[in-house]
């Protein structure tokens, strides 16, 4: 089901979700990127429930989600006032990005206000904030009249959920979890994260649907890659933002990438693979030849050569393949170009974390 025909919830259901948040409970919410596991961002006990449900290390910061007030006569939203309880030093450049891209799949990192809970920031002095664009998330946040902390609604390190069914499956048995169904997520990968906390301009911490090129063309603000703008040799030991670990977004089935036209090479690297291999192939390319690797029984899965469509279906595809009992999943390496950076980032981390054992996450 597409988000266009998403089942927009009755106000009674939204009110129940607001009450759940006020009571310190968790609510799985749809956003345009992925589903989030939301708790009151001002309630330390509620935030701890997120970490417990996900099995997530407590030094991992969470993203604060807030909504613009619903005032139809307001042409320019006063984001500075909305950010004041959370962030310090909101620069002119940061405001340019906010006015252009919020609400939307863009998270910004600022120095945190002293009132922001340490539980939320992983004990760090920065806070990550975004305003989601999904109508249900917006309505919930407006009625809640506060902010929620909301990492992706999945077990730590695993494939992010892009439908309400994914969330229910992920947290099966967690009877008190309220899940708001907003249809399938349109963007399909997590938000772009840009850091403004250093005072040294804008730095890309996680690629996503909104690229540095788009930011530059629409706002005139240059977003640097880490280490590009300054000779900063400070070692960042703690993850500053969500999804920055080497192993993340990972299926239980081993996942590998293959270079263009090199499927058979990739298959021959896995001689011990029992036989069942799922091979994702570009919809723009002709079918693979089965010659040359008779031992592998493989099935082709077509993936879109359009970066936006590919992103929106990536996690759905990984989840489906993961449940089909393959011995190995092969994906083509995404082409060059920053519009592919977001999915390239997710696929590389998914490969690194993939496989049946979860202790490969220790190697981060």
Coordinates of C-alpha atoms in Angstrom, one line a residue:
X1 CA 0.0 0.0 0.0
X2 CA 1.5 3.4 -0.9
X3 CA 1.6 6.3 1.5
X4 CA -0.8 8.1 -0.8
X5 CA -3.6 5.7 0.1
X6 CA -2.2 5.2 3.6
X7 CA -4.9 4.5 6.3
X8 CA -4.9 7.9 8.0
X9 CA -5.9 7.1 11.6
X10 CA -9.0 8.5 13.2
X11 CA -8.3 11.3 15.7
X12 CA -9.4 8.8 18.5
X13 CA -6.5 6.5 17.6
X14 CA -4.1 9.4 17.5
X15 CA -5.4 10.6 20.9
X16 CA -4.8 7.2 22.3
X17 CA -1.2 7.2 21.0
X18 CA -0.7 10.7 22.6
X19 CA -2.0 9.3 25.9
X20 CA 0.4 6.3 25.6
X21 CA 3.3 8.7 25.1
X22 CA 2.3 10.8 28.1
X23 CA 2.0 7.7 30.2
X24 CA 5.6 6.8 29.4
X25 CA 4.8 4.1 26.9
X26 CA 6.2 3.3 23.4
X27 CA 4.4 4.0 20.1
X28 CA 5.6 2.8 16.7
X29 CA 5.1 5.6 14.3
X30 CA 5.2 5.9 10.5
X31 CA 7.6 8.5 9.1
X32 CA 8.5 9.1 5.4
X33 CA 11.9 7.4 6.0
X34 CA 11.3 4.3 8.2
X35 CA 9.0 3.4 11.1
X36 CA 10.2 4.8 14.4
X37 CA 9.9 3.5 18.0
X38 CA 8.8 6.7 19.8
X39 CA 8.9 7.7 23.4
X40 CA 8.5 11.1 25.2
X41 CA 11.8 12.8 24.7
X42 CA 11.5 14.4 28.2
X43 CA 10.9 11.2 30.1
X44 CA 14.1 9.3 31.0
X45 CA 12.2 6.1 32.0
X46 CA 10.4 6.0 28.7
X47 CA 13.6 6.5 26.8
X48 CA 15.2 3.6 28.6
X49 CA 12.3 1.5 27.3
X50 CA 13.4 2.2 23.8
X51 CA 16.9 0.9 24.5
X52 CA 15.6 -2.2 26.2
X53 CA 13.1 -3.0 23.4
X54 CA 15.7 -2.6 20.7
X55 CA 18.6 -4.2 22.6
X56 CA 20.5 -1.0 21.8
X57 CA 23.7 0.2 23.6
X58 CA 22.8 3.2 25.9
X59 CA 25.7 5.3 24.5
X60 CA 23.9 5.5 21.2
X61 CA 22.2 8.9 20.8
X62 CA 18.5 9.0 19.6
X63 CA 17.0 11.5 17.2
X64 CA 14.5 14.0 18.5
X65 CA 11.4 14.4 16.3
X66 CA 9.3 17.5 16.5
X67 CA 6.5 19.1 14.6
X68 CA 5.8 22.6 13.2
X69 CA 2.7 24.1 14.7
X70 CA -0.3 23.8 12.4
X71 CA -1.0 27.4 11.6
X72 CA -2.2 27.8 8.1
X73 CA -1.7 31.6 8.1
X74 CA 1.9 31.2 9.0
X75 CA 4.1 31.5 5.9
X76 CA 7.3 31.4 7.8
X77 CA 7.5 29.0 10.8
X78 CA 9.6 30.2 13.7
X79 CA 11.9 27.2 13.9
X80 CA 14.3 29.1 16.2
X81 CA 11.7 29.2 18.9
X82 CA 10.8 25.6 18.4
X83 CA 14.4 24.5 18.6
X84 CA 15.2 26.7 21.6
X85 CA 14.4 24.1 24.3
X86 CA 16.6 21.6 22.6
X87 CA 19.5 23.2 20.7
X88 CA 22.0 26.0 21.2
X89 CA 23.8 27.9 18.5
X90 CA 21.4 27.4 15.6
X91 CA 23.3 29.1 12.8
X92 CA 22.0 31.0 9.7
X93 CA 23.2 28.1 7.5
X94 CA 21.3 25.6 9.6
X95 CA 18.2 27.7 9.3
X96 CA 18.5 27.8 5.6
X97 CA 18.5 24.0 5.5
X98 CA 15.6 23.9 8.0
X99 CA 13.4 26.3 6.0
X100 CA 14.1 24.4 2.8
X101 CA 13.9 20.8 3.9
X102 CA 11.7 20.6 7.1
X103 CA 9.5 18.8 7.5
X104 CA 11.4 16.1 5.6
X105 CA 14.2 13.4 5.7
X106 CA 16.9 15.6 7.1
X107 CA 18.3 15.4 10.6
X108 CA 20.5 18.2 12.0
X109 CA 23.0 17.9 14.9
X110 CA 23.5 20.9 17.3
X111 CA 25.1 21.6 20.7
X112 CA 22.4 20.5 23.1
X113 CA 20.5 22.7 25.6
X114 CA 21.4 21.9 29.2
X115 CA 17.9 20.6 29.8
X116 CA 18.2 17.8 27.2
X117 CA 18.4 14.4 28.9
X118 CA 21.7 12.5 28.8
X119 CA 19.7 9.3 28.2
X120 CA 18.6 10.9 24.9
X121 CA 22.1 12.0 23.7
X122 CA 24.1 9.0 24.8
X123 CA 25.9 11.2 27.3
X124 CA 27.2 13.5 24.6
X125 CA 26.9 17.3 24.4
X126 CA 25.1 17.3 21.0
X127 CA 21.5 16.5 20.1
X128 CA 20.1 15.3 16.7
X129 CA 16.8 16.8 15.6
X130 CA 14.4 16.4 12.7
X131 CA 10.8 17.2 11.8
X132 CA 9.2 14.2 10.0
X133 CA 7.0 14.8 7.0
X134 CA 4.5 11.9 7.4
X135 CA 1.0 13.2 8.1
X136 CA 0.4 10.8 11.0
X137 CA 3.7 11.6 12.6
X138 CA 2.9 15.3 12.2
X139 CA -0.5 15.0 13.7
X140 CA 0.7 12.9 16.6
X141 CA 3.5 15.4 17.4
X142 CA 1.2 18.4 17.2
X143 CA -1.4 16.8 19.6
X144 CA 1.4 15.6 21.9
X145 CA 2.7 19.2 22.0
X146 CA 6.2 17.9 22.7
X147 CA 9.0 16.0 21.1
X148 CA 9.6 12.3 20.8
X149 CA 12.8 10.2 20.6
X150 CA 12.4 7.8 17.8
X151 CA 15.1 5.4 16.4
X152 CA 14.0 2.9 13.8
X153 CA 11.5 0.4 15.2
X154 CA 13.6 -2.8 14.9
X155 CA 16.0 -4.8 17.0
X156 CA 19.5 -3.2 17.2
X157 CA 21.6 -3.7 14.0
X158 CA 18.8 -5.4 12.0
X159 CA 16.9 -4.3 8.9
X160 CA 14.8 -1.2 9.5
X161 CA 11.0 -1.5 9.1
X162 CA 9.2 0.2 6.3
X163 CA 5.6 -1.1 7.1
X164 CA 3.5 -1.6 10.2
X165 CA 3.6 -5.4 9.6
X166 CA 7.5 -5.2 9.8
X167 CA 7.2 -3.6 13.2
X168 CA 4.7 -6.1 14.5
X169 CA 6.9 -9.0 13.3
X170 CA 10.0 -7.4 14.9
X171 CA 8.4 -6.9 18.3
X172 CA 6.2 -10.0 18.3
X173 CA 5.1 -10.7 21.9
X174 CA 5.5 -7.1 23.0
X175 CA 1.8 -6.7 23.7
X176 CA 1.9 -3.2 25.1
X177 CA 3.4 -1.7 22.0
X178 CA 1.0 0.5 20.1
X179 CA 1.6 0.5 16.3
X180 CA 0.2 3.3 14.1
X181 CA -0.2 2.0 10.6
X182 CA 0.7 4.7 8.0
X183 CA 1.2 2.5 5.0
X184 CA 4.6 1.9 3.4
X185 CA 7.3 4.5 3.9
X186 CA 8.0 6.5 0.8
X187 CA 11.7 7.3 1.2
X188 CA 12.6 3.9 2.6
X189 CA 16.0 4.7 4.1
X190 CA 16.9 6.8 7.2
X191 CA 17.3 10.5 7.1
X192 CA 20.4 12.4 5.9
X193 CA 22.3 13.7 8.9
X194 CA 24.2 17.0 8.8
X195 CA 26.3 18.2 11.8
X196 CA 26.3 21.9 12.8
X197 CA 27.6 21.3 16.3
X198 CA 31.3 22.0 15.7
X199 CA 30.9 25.6 14.6
X200 CA 33.0 24.7 11.5
X201 CA 30.2 24.6 9.0
X202 CA 28.0 21.7 7.9
X203 CA 29.4 18.2 7.9
X204 CA 27.7 15.1 6.5
X205 CA 27.5 12.3 9.1
X206 CA 25.1 10.0 7.3
X207 CA 24.0 10.1 3.6
X208 CA 20.3 9.8 2.7
X209 CA 17.7 10.9 0.2
X210 CA 18.7 14.6 0.5
X211 CA 22.2 14.9 -1.0
X212 CA 25.0 17.5 -0.4
X213 CA 24.5 18.5 -4.1
X214 CA 20.8 19.2 -3.6
X215 CA 21.5 21.1 -0.4
X216 CA 24.1 23.3 -2.2
X217 CA 21.8 24.0 -5.1
X218 CA 18.8 24.9 -3.0
X219 CA 20.3 26.7 -0.1
X220 CA 23.9 27.7 -1.2
X221 CA 25.3 25.9 1.9
X222 CA 28.2 23.6 1.2
X223 CA 28.1 20.3 3.2
X224 CA 31.5 18.8 3.8
X225 CA 32.4 15.2 4.2
X226 CA 33.9 14.4 7.6
X227 CA 37.5 15.6 7.9
X228 CA 37.2 17.5 4.6
X229 CA 36.8 21.0 6.0
X230 CA 39.3 21.0 8.8
X231 CA 42.4 19.1 9.8
X232 CA 40.6 17.7 12.8
X233 CA 42.3 14.7 14.1
X234 CA 40.1 14.2 17.1
X235 CA 39.2 10.6 17.4
X236 CA 35.4 10.1 17.7
X237 CA 35.1 7.1 19.9
X238 CA 31.4 7.3 20.6
X239 CA 28.9 7.1 17.8
X240 CA 27.7 10.7 17.4
X241 CA 24.5 9.7 15.5
X242 CA 22.3 6.7 14.8
X243 CA 23.3 4.2 12.2
X244 CA 27.0 5.1 12.2
X245 CA 28.3 1.7 13.2
X246 CA 30.1 -0.4 10.7
X247 CA 27.6 -3.2 11.0
X248 CA 23.9 -2.1 10.8
X249 CA 20.7 -2.6 8.9
X250 CA 21.6 -6.2 8.5
X251 CA 19.8 -9.4 7.5
X252 CA 20.4 -12.8 9.1
X253 CA 21.3 -14.3 5.7
X254 CA 24.8 -13.5 4.5
X255 CA 24.7 -10.5 2.1
X256 CA 27.4 -9.6 -0.4
X257 CA 27.8 -7.0 -3.1
X258 CA 29.1 -7.9 -6.6
X259 CA 30.7 -5.7 -9.2
X260 CA 28.9 -5.0 -12.4
X261 CA 28.9 -8.1 -14.6
X262 CA 30.8 -10.2 -11.9
X263 CA 28.0 -12.3 -10.5
X264 CA 29.8 -15.6 -11.3
X265 CA 33.0 -14.3 -9.7
X266 CA 31.0 -13.5 -6.6
X267 CA 29.4 -17.0 -6.6
X268 CA 32.7 -18.7 -7.0
X269 CA 34.0 -16.9 -3.9
X270 CA 31.5 -18.9 -1.9
X271 CA 32.2 -22.5 -2.9
X272 CA 30.8 -23.8 0.4
X273 CA 27.4 -22.1 -0.3
X274 CA 25.0 -24.9 -0.2
X275 CA 23.2 -24.0 -3.4
X276 CA 20.4 -21.5 -2.9
X277 CA 21.4 -18.0 -3.8
X278 CA 19.2 -14.9 -4.4
X279 CA 20.8 -12.5 -6.9
X280 CA 19.5 -9.0 -7.2
X281 CA 19.9 -7.7 -10.8
X282 CA 19.2 -4.3 -12.3
X283 CA 15.9 -4.0 -14.1
X284 CA 17.8 -2.3 -16.9
X285 CA 20.1 -5.3 -17.5
X286 CA 19.6 -8.5 -19.3
X287 CA 19.1 -11.7 -17.4
X288 CA 22.1 -13.6 -15.8
X289 CA 23.5 -16.7 -17.5
X290 CA 23.5 -19.8 -15.4
X291 CA 26.5 -21.2 -17.3
X292 CA 29.7 -21.6 -15.4
X293 CA 28.3 -22.2 -11.9
X294 CA 26.1 -25.3 -12.1
X295 CA 26.3 -26.0 -8.4
X296 CA 24.5 -22.8 -7.4
X297 CA 20.7 -22.7 -7.8
X298 CA 20.0 -19.1 -8.0
X299 CA 17.0 -16.9 -8.5
X300 CA 17.0 -13.5 -9.9
X301 CA 15.3 -10.6 -8.1
X302 CA 14.9 -7.5 -10.1
X303 CA 15.8 -4.2 -8.4
X304 CA 15.2 -0.7 -9.8
X305 CA 18.0 1.2 -11.5
X306 CA 16.3 4.4 -10.3
X307 CA 18.0 5.5 -7.0
X308 CA 14.9 6.8 -5.4
X309 CA 12.8 3.7 -6.2
X310 CA 15.7 1.4 -5.2
X311 CA 15.9 3.2 -1.8
X312 CA 12.2 3.0 -1.1
X313 CA 12.2 -0.8 -1.7
X314 CA 15.6 -1.7 -0.3
X315 CA 14.6 -2.8 3.2
X316 CA 11.4 -4.4 2.0
X317 CA 13.5 -6.5 -0.4
X318 CA 16.1 -7.4 2.2
X319 CA 13.4 -8.4 4.7
X320 CA 11.6 -10.6 2.2
X321 CA 14.7 -12.3 1.0
X322 CA 15.9 -12.8 4.6
X323 CA 12.7 -14.8 5.3
X324 CA 12.9 -17.0 2.2
X325 CA 15.7 -19.2 3.5
X326 CA 18.5 -18.4 1.0
X327 CA 22.1 -19.4 1.8
X328 CA 23.4 -16.2 0.3
X329 CA 22.0 -12.9 -1.0
X330 CA 24.0 -11.0 -3.7
X331 CA 23.3 -7.4 -4.5
X332 CA 24.9 -5.3 -7.3
X333 CA 27.2 -2.5 -6.2
X334 CA 25.3 0.8 -6.6
X335 CA 26.7 3.0 -9.4
X336 CA 28.8 6.1 -8.7
X337 CA 27.1 9.3 -7.9
X338 CA 25.9 10.9 -4.6
X339 CA 22.3 10.1 -5.3
X340 CA 23.4 6.5 -4.6
X341 CA 25.5 7.3 -1.5
X342 CA 22.6 6.7 0.9
X343 CA 21.8 3.2 -0.3
X344 CA 25.5 2.3 -0.8
X345 CA 26.1 3.2 2.8
X346 CA 23.2 1.0 4.0
X347 CA 24.2 -1.9 1.8
X348 CA 27.9 -1.8 3.0
X349 CA 26.8 -1.8 6.6
X350 CA 24.2 -4.5 6.0
X351 CA 26.9 -6.7 4.4
X352 CA 29.3 -6.2 7.3
X353 CA 26.6 -7.1 9.8
X354 CA 24.9 -9.9 7.9
X355 CA 25.0 -13.5 8.8
X356 CA 23.3 -15.7 11.4
X357 CA 25.5 -14.7 14.4
X358 CA 24.8 -11.4 16.1
X359 CA 28.3 -11.3 17.7
X360 CA 29.7 -9.8 14.5
X361 CA 28.4 -6.5 15.9
X362 CA 31.1 -6.7 18.5
X363 CA 33.7 -5.9 15.9
X364 CA 32.5 -2.3 15.7

